[in-house]
Every structure is written in structure tokens, then in C-alpha cells.
Coordinates of C-alpha atoms and ligand atoms in Angstrom, one line a residue:
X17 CA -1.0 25.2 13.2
X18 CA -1.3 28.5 15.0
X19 CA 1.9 29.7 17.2
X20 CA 0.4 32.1 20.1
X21 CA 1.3 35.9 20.1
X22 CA 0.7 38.6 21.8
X23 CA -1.6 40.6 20.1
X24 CA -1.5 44.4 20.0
X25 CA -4.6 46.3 20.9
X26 CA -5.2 49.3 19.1
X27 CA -6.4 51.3 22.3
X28 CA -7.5 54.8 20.5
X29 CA -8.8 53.5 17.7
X30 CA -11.0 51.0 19.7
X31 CA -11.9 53.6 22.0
X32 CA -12.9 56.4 19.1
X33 CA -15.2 53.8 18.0
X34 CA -17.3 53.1 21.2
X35 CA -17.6 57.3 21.1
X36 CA -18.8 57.2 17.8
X37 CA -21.5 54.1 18.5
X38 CA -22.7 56.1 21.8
X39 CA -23.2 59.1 20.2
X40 CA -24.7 57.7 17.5
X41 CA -27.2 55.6 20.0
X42 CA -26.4 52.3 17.8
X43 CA -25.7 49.2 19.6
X44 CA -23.8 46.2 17.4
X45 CA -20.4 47.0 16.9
X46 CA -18.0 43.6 17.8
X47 CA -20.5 41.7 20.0
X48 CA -24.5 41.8 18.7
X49 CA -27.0 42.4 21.3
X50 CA -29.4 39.2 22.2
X51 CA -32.7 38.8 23.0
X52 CA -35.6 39.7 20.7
X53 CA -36.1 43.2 19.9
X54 CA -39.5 45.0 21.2
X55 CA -43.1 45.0 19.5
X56 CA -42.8 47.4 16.5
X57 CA -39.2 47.0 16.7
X58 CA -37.0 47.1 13.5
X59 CA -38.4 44.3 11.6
X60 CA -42.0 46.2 12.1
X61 CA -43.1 48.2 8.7
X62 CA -43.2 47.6 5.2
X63 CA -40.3 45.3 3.9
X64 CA -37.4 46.8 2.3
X65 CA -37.0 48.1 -1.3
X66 CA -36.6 45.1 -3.3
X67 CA -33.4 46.2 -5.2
X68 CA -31.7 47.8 -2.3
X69 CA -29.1 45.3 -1.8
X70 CA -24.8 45.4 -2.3
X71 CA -24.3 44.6 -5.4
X72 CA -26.7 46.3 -7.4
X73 CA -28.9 43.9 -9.0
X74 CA -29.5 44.2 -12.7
X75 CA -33.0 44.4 -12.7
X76 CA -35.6 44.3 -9.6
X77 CA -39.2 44.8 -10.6
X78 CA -41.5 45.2 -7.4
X79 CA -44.8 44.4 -7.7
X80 CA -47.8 42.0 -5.8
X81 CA -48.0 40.7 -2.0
X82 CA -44.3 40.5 0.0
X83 CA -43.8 37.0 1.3
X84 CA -43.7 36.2 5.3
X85 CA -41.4 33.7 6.5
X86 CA -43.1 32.0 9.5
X87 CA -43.5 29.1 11.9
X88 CA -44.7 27.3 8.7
X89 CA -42.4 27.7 6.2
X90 CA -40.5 24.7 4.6
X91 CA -37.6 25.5 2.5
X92 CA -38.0 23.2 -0.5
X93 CA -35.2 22.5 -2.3
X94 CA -36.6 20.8 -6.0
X95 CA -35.1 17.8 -7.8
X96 CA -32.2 15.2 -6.1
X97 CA -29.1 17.6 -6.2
X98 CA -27.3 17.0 -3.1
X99 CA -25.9 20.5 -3.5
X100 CA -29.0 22.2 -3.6
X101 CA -30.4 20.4 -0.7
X102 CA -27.0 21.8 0.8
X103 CA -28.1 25.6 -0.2
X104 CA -31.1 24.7 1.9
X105 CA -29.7 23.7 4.9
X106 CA -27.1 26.4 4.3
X107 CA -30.2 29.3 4.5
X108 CA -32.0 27.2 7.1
X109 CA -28.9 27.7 8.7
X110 CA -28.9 31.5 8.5
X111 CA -32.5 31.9 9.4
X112 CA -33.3 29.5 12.2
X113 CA -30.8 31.0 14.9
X114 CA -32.7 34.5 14.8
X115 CA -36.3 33.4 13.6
X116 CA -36.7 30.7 16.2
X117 CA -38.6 28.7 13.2
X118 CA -37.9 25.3 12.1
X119 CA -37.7 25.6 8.4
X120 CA -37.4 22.3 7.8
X121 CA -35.7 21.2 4.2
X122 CA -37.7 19.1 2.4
X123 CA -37.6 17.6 -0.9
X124 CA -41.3 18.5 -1.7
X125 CA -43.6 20.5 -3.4
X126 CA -45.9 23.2 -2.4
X127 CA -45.2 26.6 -1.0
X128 CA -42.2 28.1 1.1
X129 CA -39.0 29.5 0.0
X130 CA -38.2 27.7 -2.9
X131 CA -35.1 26.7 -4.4
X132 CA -35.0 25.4 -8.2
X133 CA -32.5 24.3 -10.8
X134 CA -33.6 25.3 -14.0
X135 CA -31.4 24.8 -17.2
X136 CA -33.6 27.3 -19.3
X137 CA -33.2 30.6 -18.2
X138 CA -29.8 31.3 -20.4
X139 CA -29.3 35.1 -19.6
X140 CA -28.7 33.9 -15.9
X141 CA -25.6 32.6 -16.7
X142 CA -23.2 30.4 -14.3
X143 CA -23.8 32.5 -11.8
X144 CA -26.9 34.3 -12.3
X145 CA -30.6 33.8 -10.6
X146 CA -33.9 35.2 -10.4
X147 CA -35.7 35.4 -7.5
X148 CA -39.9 35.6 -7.3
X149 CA -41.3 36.7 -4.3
X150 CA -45.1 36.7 -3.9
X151 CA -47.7 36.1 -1.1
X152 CA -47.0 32.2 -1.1
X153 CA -44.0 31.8 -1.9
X154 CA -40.4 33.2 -2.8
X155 CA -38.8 31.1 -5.5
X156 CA -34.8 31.5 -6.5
X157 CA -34.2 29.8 -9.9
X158 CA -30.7 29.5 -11.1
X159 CA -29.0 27.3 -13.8
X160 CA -26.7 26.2 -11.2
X161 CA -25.6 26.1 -7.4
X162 CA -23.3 29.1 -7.7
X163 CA -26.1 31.1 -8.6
X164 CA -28.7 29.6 -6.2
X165 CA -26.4 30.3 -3.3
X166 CA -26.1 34.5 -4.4
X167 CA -29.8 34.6 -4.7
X168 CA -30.2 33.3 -1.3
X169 CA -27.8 36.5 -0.8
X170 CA -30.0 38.4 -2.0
X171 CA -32.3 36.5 -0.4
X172 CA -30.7 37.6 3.1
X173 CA -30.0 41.3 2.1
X174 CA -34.3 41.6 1.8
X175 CA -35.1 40.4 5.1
X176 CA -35.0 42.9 8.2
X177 CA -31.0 42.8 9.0
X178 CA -32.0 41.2 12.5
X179 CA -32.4 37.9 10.6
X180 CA -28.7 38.3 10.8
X181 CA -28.5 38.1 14.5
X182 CA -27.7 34.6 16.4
X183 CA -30.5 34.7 18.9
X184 CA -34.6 34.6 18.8
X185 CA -35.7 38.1 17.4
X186 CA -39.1 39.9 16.8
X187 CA -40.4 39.6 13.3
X188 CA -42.3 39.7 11.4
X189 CA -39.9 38.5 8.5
X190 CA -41.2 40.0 5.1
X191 CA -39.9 39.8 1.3
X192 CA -41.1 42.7 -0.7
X193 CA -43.0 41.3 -3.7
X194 CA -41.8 41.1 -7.0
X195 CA -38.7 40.1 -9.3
X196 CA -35.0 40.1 -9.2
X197 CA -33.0 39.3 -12.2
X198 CA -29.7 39.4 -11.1
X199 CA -26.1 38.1 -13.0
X200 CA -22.4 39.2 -12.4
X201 CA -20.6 41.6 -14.9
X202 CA -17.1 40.0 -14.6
X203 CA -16.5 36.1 -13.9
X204 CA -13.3 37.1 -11.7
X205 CA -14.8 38.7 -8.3
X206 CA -11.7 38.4 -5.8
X207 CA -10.6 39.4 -2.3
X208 CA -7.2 38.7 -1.4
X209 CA -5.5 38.1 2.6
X210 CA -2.3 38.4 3.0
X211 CA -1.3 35.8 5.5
X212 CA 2.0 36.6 5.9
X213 CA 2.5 39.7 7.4
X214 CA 0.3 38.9 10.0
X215 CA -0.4 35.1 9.8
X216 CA -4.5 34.9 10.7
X217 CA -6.4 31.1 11.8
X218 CA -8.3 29.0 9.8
X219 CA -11.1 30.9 11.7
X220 CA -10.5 34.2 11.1
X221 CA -10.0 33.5 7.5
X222 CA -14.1 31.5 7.3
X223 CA -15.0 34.8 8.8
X224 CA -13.7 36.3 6.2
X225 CA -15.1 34.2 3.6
X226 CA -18.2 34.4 5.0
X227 CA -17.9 38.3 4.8
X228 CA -17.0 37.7 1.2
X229 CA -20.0 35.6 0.2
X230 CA -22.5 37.9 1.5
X231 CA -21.2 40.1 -1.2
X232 CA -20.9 37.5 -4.1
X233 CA -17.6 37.3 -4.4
X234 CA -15.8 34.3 -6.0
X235 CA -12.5 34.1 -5.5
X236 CA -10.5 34.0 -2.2
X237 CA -6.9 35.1 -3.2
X238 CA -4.5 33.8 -0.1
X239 CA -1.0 35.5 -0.2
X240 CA 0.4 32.6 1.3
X241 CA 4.6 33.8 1.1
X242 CA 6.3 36.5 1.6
X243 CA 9.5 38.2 3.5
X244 CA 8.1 37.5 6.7
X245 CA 6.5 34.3 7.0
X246 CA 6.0 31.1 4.9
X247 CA 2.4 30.0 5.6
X248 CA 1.7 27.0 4.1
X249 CA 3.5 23.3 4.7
X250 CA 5.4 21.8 2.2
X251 CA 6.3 18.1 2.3
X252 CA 9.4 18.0 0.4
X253 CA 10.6 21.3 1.9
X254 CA 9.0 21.2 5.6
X255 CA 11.2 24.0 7.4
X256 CA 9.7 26.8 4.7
X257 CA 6.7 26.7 7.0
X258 CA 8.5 25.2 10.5
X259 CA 11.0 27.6 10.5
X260 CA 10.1 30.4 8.0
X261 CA 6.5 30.7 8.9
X262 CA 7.3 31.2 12.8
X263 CA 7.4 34.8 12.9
X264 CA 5.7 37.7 11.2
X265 CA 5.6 41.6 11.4
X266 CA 6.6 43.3 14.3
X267 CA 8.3 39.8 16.2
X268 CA 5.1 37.9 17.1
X269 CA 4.9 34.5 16.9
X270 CA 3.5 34.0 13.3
X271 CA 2.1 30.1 12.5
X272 CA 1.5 28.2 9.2
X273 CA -1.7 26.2 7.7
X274 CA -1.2 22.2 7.6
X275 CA -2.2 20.7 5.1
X276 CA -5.1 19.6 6.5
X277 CA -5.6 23.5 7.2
X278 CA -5.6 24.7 4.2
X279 CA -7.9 21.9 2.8
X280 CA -10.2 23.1 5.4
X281 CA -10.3 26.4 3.9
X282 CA -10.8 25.4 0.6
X283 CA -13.5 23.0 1.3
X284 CA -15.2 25.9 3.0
X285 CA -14.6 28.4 0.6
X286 CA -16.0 26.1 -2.4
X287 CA -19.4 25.6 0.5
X288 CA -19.7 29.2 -0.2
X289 CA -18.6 29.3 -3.8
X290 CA -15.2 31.0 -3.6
X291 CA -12.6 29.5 -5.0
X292 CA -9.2 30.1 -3.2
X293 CA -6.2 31.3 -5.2
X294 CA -2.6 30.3 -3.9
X295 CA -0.2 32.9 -4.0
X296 CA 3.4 32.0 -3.8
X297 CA 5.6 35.3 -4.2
X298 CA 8.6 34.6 -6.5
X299 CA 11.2 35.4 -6.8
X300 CA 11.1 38.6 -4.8
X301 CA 9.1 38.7 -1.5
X302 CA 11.3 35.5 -0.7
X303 CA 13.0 36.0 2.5
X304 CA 11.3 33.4 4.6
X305 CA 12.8 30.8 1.9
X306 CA 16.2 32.0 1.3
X307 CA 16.4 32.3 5.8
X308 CA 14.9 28.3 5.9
X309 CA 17.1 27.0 3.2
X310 CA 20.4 28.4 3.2
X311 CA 21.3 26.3 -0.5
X312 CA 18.3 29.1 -2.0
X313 CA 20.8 31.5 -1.6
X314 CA 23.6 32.8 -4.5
X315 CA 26.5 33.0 -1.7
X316 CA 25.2 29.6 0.7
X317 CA 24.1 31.6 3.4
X318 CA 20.8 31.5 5.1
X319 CA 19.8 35.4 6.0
X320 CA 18.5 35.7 9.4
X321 CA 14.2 35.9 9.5
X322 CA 12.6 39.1 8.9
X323 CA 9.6 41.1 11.0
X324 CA 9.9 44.3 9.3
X325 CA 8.1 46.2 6.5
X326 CA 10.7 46.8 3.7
X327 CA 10.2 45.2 0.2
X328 CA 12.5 44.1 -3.1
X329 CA 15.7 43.3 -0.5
X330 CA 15.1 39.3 -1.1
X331 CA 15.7 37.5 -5.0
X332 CA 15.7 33.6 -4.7
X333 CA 19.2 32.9 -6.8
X334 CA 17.8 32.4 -10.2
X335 CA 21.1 30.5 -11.4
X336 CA 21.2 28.0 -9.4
X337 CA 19.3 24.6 -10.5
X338 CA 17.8 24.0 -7.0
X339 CA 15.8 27.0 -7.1
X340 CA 13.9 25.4 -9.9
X341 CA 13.5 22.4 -7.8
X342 CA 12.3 24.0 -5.1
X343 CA 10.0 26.2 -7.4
X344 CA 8.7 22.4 -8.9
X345 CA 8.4 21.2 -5.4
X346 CA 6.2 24.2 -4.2
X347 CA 4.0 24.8 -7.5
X348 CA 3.1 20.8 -7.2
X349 CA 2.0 20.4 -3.5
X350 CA 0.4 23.4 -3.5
X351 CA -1.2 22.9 -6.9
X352 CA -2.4 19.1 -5.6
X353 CA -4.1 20.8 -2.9
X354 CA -5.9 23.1 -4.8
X355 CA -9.1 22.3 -7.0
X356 CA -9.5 25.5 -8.4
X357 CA -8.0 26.5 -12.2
X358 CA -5.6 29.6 -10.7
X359 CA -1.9 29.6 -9.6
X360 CA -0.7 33.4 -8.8
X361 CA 3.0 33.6 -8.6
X362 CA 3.9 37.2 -7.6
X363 CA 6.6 38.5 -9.4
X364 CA 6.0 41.8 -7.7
X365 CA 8.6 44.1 -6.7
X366 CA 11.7 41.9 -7.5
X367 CA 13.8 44.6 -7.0
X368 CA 16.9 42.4 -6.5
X369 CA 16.4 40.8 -9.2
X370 CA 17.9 41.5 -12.4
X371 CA 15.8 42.4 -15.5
X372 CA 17.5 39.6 -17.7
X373 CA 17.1 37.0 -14.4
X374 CA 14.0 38.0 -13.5
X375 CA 12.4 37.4 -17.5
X376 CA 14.1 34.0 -17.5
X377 CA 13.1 33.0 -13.8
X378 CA 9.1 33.8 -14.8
X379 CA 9.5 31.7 -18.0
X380 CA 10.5 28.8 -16.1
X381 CA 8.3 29.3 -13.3
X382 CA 5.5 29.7 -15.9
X383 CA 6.2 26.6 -17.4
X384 CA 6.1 24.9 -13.8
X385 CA 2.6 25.9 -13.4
X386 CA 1.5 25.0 -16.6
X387 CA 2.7 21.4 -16.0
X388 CA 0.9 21.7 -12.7
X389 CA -2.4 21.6 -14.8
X390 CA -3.3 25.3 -13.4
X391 CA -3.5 29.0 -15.3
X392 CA -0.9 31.3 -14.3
X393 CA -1.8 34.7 -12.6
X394 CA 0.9 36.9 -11.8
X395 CA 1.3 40.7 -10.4
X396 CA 1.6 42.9 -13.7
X397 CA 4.8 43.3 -14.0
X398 CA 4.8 39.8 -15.4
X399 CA 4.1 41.7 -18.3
X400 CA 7.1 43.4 -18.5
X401 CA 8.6 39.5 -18.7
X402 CA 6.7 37.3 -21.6
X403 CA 3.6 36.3 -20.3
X404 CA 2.2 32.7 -21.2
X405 CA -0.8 32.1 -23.6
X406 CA -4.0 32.3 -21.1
X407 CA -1.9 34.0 -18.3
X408 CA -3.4 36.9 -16.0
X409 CA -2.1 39.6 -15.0
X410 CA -3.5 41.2 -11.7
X411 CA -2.7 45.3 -12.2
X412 CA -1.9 47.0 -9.2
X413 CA -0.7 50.4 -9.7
X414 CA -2.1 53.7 -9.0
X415 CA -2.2 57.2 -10.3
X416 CA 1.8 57.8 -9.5
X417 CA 2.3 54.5 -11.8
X418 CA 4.0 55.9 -15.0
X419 CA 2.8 56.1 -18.2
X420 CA 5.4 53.2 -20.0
X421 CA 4.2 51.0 -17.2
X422 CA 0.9 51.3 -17.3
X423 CA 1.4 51.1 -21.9
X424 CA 3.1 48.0 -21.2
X425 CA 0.1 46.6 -19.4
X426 CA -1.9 47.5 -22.0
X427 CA -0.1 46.2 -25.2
X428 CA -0.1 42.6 -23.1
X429 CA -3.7 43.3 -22.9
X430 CA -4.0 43.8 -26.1
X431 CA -1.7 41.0 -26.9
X432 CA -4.5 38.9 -25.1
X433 CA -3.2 38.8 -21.5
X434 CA -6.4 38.9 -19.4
X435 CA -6.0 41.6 -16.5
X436 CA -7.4 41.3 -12.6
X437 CA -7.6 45.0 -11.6
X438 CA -7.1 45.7 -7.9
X439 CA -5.8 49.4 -8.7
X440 CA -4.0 50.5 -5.2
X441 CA -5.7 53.7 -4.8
X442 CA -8.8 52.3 -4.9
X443 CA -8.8 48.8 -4.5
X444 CA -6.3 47.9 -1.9
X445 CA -7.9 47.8 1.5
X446 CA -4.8 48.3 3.4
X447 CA -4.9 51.8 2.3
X448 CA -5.9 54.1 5.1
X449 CA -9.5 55.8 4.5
X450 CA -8.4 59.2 5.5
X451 CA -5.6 61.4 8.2
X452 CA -7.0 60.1 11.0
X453 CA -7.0 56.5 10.6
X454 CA -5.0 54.3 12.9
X455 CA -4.7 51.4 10.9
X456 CA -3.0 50.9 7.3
X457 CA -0.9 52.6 5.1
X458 CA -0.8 55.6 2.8
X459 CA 1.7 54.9 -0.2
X460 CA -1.1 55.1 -2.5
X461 CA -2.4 58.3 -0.6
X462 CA -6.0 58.1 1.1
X463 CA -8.6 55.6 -0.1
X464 CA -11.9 56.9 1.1
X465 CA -15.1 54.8 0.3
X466 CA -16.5 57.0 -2.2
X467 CA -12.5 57.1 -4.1
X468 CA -12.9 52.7 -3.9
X469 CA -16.0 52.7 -5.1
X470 CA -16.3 55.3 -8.0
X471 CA -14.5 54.1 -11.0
X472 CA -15.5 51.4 -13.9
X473 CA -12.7 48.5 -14.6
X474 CA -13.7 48.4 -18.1
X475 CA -12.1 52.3 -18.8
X476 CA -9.8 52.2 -16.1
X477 CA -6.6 51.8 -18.3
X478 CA -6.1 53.4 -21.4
X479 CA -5.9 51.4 -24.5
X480 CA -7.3 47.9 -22.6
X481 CA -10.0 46.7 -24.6
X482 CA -13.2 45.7 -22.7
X483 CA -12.9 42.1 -23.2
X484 CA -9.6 42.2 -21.9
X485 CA -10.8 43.0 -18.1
X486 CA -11.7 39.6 -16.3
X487 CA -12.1 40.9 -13.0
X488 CA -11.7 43.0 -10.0
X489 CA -9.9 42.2 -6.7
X490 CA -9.9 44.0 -3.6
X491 CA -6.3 42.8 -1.6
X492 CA -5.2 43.2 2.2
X493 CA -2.4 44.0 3.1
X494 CA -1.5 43.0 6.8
X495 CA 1.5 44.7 7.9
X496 CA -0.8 46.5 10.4
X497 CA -3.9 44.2 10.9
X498 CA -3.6 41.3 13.7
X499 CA -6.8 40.0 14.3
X500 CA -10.4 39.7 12.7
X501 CA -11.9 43.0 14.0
X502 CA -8.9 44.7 12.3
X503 CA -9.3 43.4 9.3
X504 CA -12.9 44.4 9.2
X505 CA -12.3 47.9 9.9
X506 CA -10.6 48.2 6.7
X507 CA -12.5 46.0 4.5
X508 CA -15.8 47.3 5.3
X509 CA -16.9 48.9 4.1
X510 CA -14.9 49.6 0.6
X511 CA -14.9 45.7 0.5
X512 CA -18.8 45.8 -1.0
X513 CA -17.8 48.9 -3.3
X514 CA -15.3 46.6 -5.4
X515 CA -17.6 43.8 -5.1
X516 CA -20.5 46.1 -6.6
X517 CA -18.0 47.1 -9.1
X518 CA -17.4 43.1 -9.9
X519 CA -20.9 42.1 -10.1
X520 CA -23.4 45.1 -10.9
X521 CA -24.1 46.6 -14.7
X522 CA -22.2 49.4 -15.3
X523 CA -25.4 51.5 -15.9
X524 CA -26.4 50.6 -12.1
X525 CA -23.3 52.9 -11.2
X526 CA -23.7 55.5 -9.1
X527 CA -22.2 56.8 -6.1
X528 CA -25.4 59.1 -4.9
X529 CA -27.9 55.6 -5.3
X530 CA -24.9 53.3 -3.6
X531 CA -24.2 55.0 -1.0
X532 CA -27.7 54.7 0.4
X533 CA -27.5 51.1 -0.4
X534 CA -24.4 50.8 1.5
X535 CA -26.2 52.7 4.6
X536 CA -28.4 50.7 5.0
X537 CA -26.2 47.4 5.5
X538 CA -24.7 49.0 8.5
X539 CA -27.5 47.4 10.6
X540 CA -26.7 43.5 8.8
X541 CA -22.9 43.9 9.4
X542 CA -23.2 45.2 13.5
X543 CA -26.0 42.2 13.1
X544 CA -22.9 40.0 12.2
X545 CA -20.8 41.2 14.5
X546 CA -18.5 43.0 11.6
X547 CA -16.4 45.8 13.6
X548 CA -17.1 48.0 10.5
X549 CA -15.6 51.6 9.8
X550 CA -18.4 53.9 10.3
X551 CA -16.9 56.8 7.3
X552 CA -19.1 59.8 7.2
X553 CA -19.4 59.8 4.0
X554 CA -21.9 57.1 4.3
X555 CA -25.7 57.7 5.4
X556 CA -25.7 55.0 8.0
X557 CA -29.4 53.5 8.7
X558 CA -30.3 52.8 12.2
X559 CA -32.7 50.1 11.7
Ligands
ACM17 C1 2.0 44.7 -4.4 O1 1.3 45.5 -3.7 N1 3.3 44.6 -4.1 C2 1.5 43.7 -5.3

């Protein structure tokens, strides 16, 4: 359900950016141009590197003929898995707008872009492929869907970027020749939304995990509650998302996901192999509870809604037995909507909380996911409360965070908490690149591309062993993004930096090499339509 608003247009920065593509003499930022491009146009040439692609793959050995899609080519998808077949018409889907081919997807042999299920292959992993690409054919082989669909990624990130475009453009469509071996470093490769400050549509968020996928990322994190706006619909307690989800920062109308919503985005997420983690923010963060259901509250009374941008003002009264209740209630209907193994409960900046109350409060709310069948994942200062066998933490602090804090994440770690690292002066999005950007904030100080993108999650925190580091996440915050082209010019481009950092081999790191890499998919995203942040710091291609 989406409530209309008026939406604020960030005039300047909007306006700096067409002065910026002008000057540059690039076309493709918001709307991509149509109609084919001219004879020896961008696609013309040799094909590109294989092994320049975001992330980093870890091996790419060129060699032999490239491969030419053309009028011809059949995508065959080998044995009877439905979900291959599904890849196939995924890619078909992809290449047809902007080829103008058929590509039909058959369940034959022969030549064509190939794409095989092969159990063998055991240093590909769950998520791993390797991709073949010769004067026939280009084959991706992967032990299972997750890693077909990121080597047709890859598959994507070799073609000229105008295969990205939605209307008929000039070839020709070449694959350099050759082989990519390619698996992830970390399982736990994670973007999170924040919903709730801004509330965004189903839309905007499949934009986003399409954005996401193009980058082999795997997780979708929504932050689905906070102080100012419930966002999802829950049966048993239906005026959290009626009345708490109907505003949001700033006094716009703010809107909530139906059920029916959110199993849309879940069901697309998993069609590009994200799995979505619920957040529910307790018990901090809780204001758009405590305001819908005045019996949440220690004193009876409902507080009025919130639009601002304050934090750790709201506690959800952790005496009272209907808080636990309403914590069941929650945990269970979101948990029954949700497939995937992770249930992230906050417990971030529960200022009002007491220490005592707010240890007891995550030991029961713990205990609720557990029964709920799903693995806990909470902010870190769940570790500074006893953390349940098998939970996550997700570490968010930066270089201002103090040393006991950052000790106590690190004894948990050791302890054999798993940690999610979305460090805020380099992971979180929201941060602003620089002075001079409109958007975002700066509590974490300035977060250019290179800062994101140049550190290594397995040394990031003193005294965490390796094994300890599951993943990487990059959140976004909306307390000053509204709409789709807003939330692009923050995540891109530092969003492909953490998702390098996710999936590439440490010895692949390098900020010289990357940043060429990431150049030259500034011609894919204005091919997509992505309102990306042009940041000097970046050799931008003009293909
Ligand atoms: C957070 O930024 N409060 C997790």
C-alpha cells in the first residue's frame, strides 16, 4: 500500500548534475537515450578485457576467438531444472530489448550461450561459476542456480554496456575469449534499505534489487521499523502499519507493504538470488509502536507520531508482559513470511533503555526468534547483552567508536559470535561523499569512494579472528533520500566497492586496478538508467 506524498526535489543537486553530464559530453544520466547507436559506435572494437568486471573475479585467463552473440544464437539451458531454464529466460530477458535478436531458450544441444549444472567442479562452491567463452560458444558452468545467475553477471558486465539499454542498438556483441573462474570470499554479501524514514514502493525497492544483483550481492536487508514509520502489516497488531506506518521524515505521507507486498519482494529478490532480511528495531527505534498502541507504553499513553531525525528517545516498556506478546506476535508473522534463515532485531541505540532491561529484553526476544525457526542478527551492541549460540552480530561503528566497544565485539567474536561488518565510515551509504554533497549525512565524517572501498573485513577489527567475519553489508539510511534516483546517487557508486570487498580475493585488492574497473561501469549504469554520482576520483569511461 503506498500513501501519496509530495516529494521534494533536490533542485541544485539535480541541476549540478546535468552541468556535469554537458560538460562531460555524456548522455545517460536518469533517462537512457533510444535508438541504435551509429556504425562504429561503442560496441565497435575489440571486446572488453575479460576480467574487467565489479567484483573482481578470482581468476580470468584470456585466450582464443571472443564469442559473437547474433541473430542465431539459442541460449541453451542443459538438463530439466526449471530454474535453469528460468536463468535463460532471465538473460534472454536482458539481451533481447537491446539486441533485437530472438535468443530463443531451448533445451538442446549445440552451440550458443550455454548454461550447465555441473556437480563436479567443487572449488566453485554454492555460489561460484566458470565461464568459457570461445568462437562457438560461451558456456557458464555452476554447481548450482545461485552461481549460474552471477556468471550470467559476469556474463552482462563483458558485453558492450549498450546491451544494457531497452531499445534496438548497434552491435556487434562480442565476449573476449577465454576463462573466468570466479567464487565469493564471504557467504554474507548484504545491502540494507531503510524503509522507514522514507517509506520507498515495491518498485523502487526491485530496482534496487536489481542494482544489487548486478553486483552479486545476496542478501537484501529491509529495515522495516523504526521511530518514524512501521512498514510492514501485522495481522494480530494491524494499526502498527495503518496508523504507525502513515507518516515518515519530514511529514510526508509515508505507506506500509501488505502482505502480499512484501511477498512480492521476496519472491523477487530469491528470482535474483537475494535473500531479504527483516529488520524489526527493538526495543529502541520504537516510536511508531509505542504511538499505535498506547498499552506498549510504561505510563499507558500513546506518544504522538514522529517525522523527525532524533534517535534513542523511544524504549518499548520492557516490564510489561504485553510487550513480549507483541514481540511473539511480530517475530511470527514476519518470520512466516520469510523463507530465508535471518531475523535482525536492532537493538541499536536503545538509549532509553536501561542496561539491566535492555540485556533481559534481548534474551527474550532472542529466544522468540529462535522459536520462530530463524538465526538471530542483531546490531553489535547485542554484544554487550549475551548473544545466543549461532547469533550475528552486524558491527557498525567507526573510527570515533571506543576502544571497550569495539574489545567487546571482539571477545563475542572470539566467543564465536559471527560479525556482519558495515563499518559507518565506510560502509554506510547515507554518509555524504564529500563537503559539497546535497544529500546524506556526516556523523561518520565524509565517505568518499576510494575511503568505502579501501579496507579488508578480515583485519578490520583487532583481535577478530578471520573465521569470525561472515560478511559485509553496505546500509541506507533514508532520512534524506525520497525516491529511486536519490538513492542511487548515494549507493553508486560505493555500493560496488563493498560488494567487491564481499565477493573478490583479498589479493585482487587494489584501489589503483579498481578504480579503472569501476570507470568503466559508468557507461552500464547511465545504460540502466542509474542516476549515479559521478566522484572525481573515478576515471569515468565514455564508451
Ligand atoms: C545504526 O546506524 N544505528 C545501526
Amino acid at each position: 500500500m503506498r500513501l501519496h506524498r509530495t516529494r521534494r526535489v533536490a533542485l541544485p543537486r539535480l541541476l549540478g548534475s546535468l552541468l556535469l553530464v554537458t560538460a562531460a559530453g555524456i548522455s545517460g544520466i536518469g533517462a537512457a537515450p533510444e535508438g541504435p547507436v551509429a556504425d562504429g559506435g561503442p560496441a565497435a572494437g575489440p571486446p572488453r578485457p575479460l576480467g574487467q568486471i565489479v567484483p573482481a573475479p578470482v581468476r580470468a585467463e584470456p585466450g582464443g576467438s571472443p564469442y559473437t552473440i547474433t541473430p542465431a544464437t539459442r541460449i541453451r539451458v542443459g538438463g530439466d531444472s526449471g530454474e535453469v531454464r528460468r536463468i535463460g529466460d532471465y538473460l534472454a530477458g536482458v539481451l533481447r530489448p537491446s539486441t533485437g535478436y530472438a535468443l530463443p531458450v531451448t533445451g538442446d544441444g549445440g552451440d550458443g550461450i550455454r548454461l550447465r549444472l555441473d556437480e563436479d567442479n567443487p572449488e566453485l562452491g554454492a555460489e561460484g561459476y566458470r565461464l568459457k567463452s570461445g568462437s562457438g560458444s560461451v558456456t557458464i558452468t555452476a554447481r548450482g542456480p545461485a552461481g549460474l545467475f552471477h556468471g550470467v553477471q559476469t556474463l552482462r558486465q563483458l558485453l558492450p554496456a549498450a546491451v544494457e539499454r531497452k531499445s534496438p542498438q548497434k552491435g556487434p556483441w562480442k565476449v573476449a575469449g577465454g576463462t573466468v573462474t570466479d567464487a565469493p570470499r564471504y557467504a554474507y554479501r548484504s545491502a540494507m534499505l531503510d524503509v522507514s524514514r522514507h517509506f520507498f514502493s515495491v518498485a523502487e525497492v526491485k530496482r534496487y534489487i536489481d542494482q544489487l544483483a548486478l553486483y552479486k550481492m545476496n542478501k537484501l536487508h529491509l529495515h522495516l521499523s523504526d521511530d518514524q514509520g512501521w512498514r510492514i502489516a501485522i495481522d494480530s497488531w494491524p494499526r502498527l502499519a495503518t496508523y504507525g506506518g502513515q507518516t515518515e521524515v519530514g511529514g510526508g505521507l509515508g505507506g506500509h507493504y501488505t502482505k502480499s507486498d512484501y511477498r512480492e519482494i521476496v519472491r523477487y529478490a530469491a528470482s535474483r538470488y537475494l535473500e531479504v532480511v527483516p529488520e524489526i528495531d527493538l526495543p529502541g527505534h520504537t516510536n511508531a509502536a509505542l504511538a499505535s498502541y498506547a498499552e506498549l507504553n510504561c505510563d499507558g499513553v500513546a506518544p504522538p507520531l514522529y517525522t523527525g531525525t532524533q534517535v534513542g528517545f523511544s524504549s518499548l516498556c520492557v516490564p510489561k508482559a504485553v510487550t513480549y506478546d507483541f514481540v511473539d506476535d511480530v517475530v511470527r508473522e514476519v518470520a512466516e513470511l520469510t523463507p530465508g534463515e535471518y531475523f535482525h532485531i536492532g537493538g541499536d541505540e536503545a538509549h532509553s533503555t536501561s542496561h539491566e532491561d535492555y540485556v533481559a529484553f534481548m534474551d527474550r526476544a532472542q529466544a522468540v526468534v529462535g522459536k520462530y525457526g530463524k538465526t538471530v542478527i542483531g546490531w553489535h551492541q547485542l554484544t554487550g547483552a549475551t548473544p545466543v549460540k549461532g547469533a550475528i552480530a552486524q558491527y557498525w561503528g567507526y573510527d570515533r567508536t571506543g576502544a571497550a566497544e569495539r574489545e567487546q565485539v571482539a571477545r563475542a567474536a572470539a566467543n564465536g559470535t559471527k560479525l556482519v561488518l558495515s563499518p559507518a565510515d565506510r560502509g554506510y551509504l547515507d554518509m555524504k561523499y564529500d563537503k559539497d554533497t546535497e544529500l546524506g549525512l556526516s556523523w561518520a565524517g565524509y565517505v568518499s569512494v576510494e575511503r568505502s572501498y579501501d579496507w579488508n573485513p578480515a583485519a578490520y577489527l583487532d583481535g577478530v579472528p578471520q573465521e569470525a567475519v561472515l560478511g559485509v553489508e553496505a546500509p541506507l539510511w533514508s532520512e534524506t533520500l525520497t525516491d529511486s534516483g536519490e538513492i542511487e546517487q548515494m549507493a553508486f557508486p560505493r555500493l560496488p566497492g563493498i560488494a567487491e570487498l564481499g565477493w573478490s580475493p583479498a589479493a585482487t585488492h587494489d584501489w589503483e586496478a579498481y578504480r579503472v574497473r569501476l570507470g568503466a561501469q559508468g557507461p552500464r549504469l547511465s545504460a540502466l538508467g542509474v542516476d549515479y554520482y559521478r566522484a572525481p576520483q573515478v576515471p569515468w569511461a565514455t564508451e
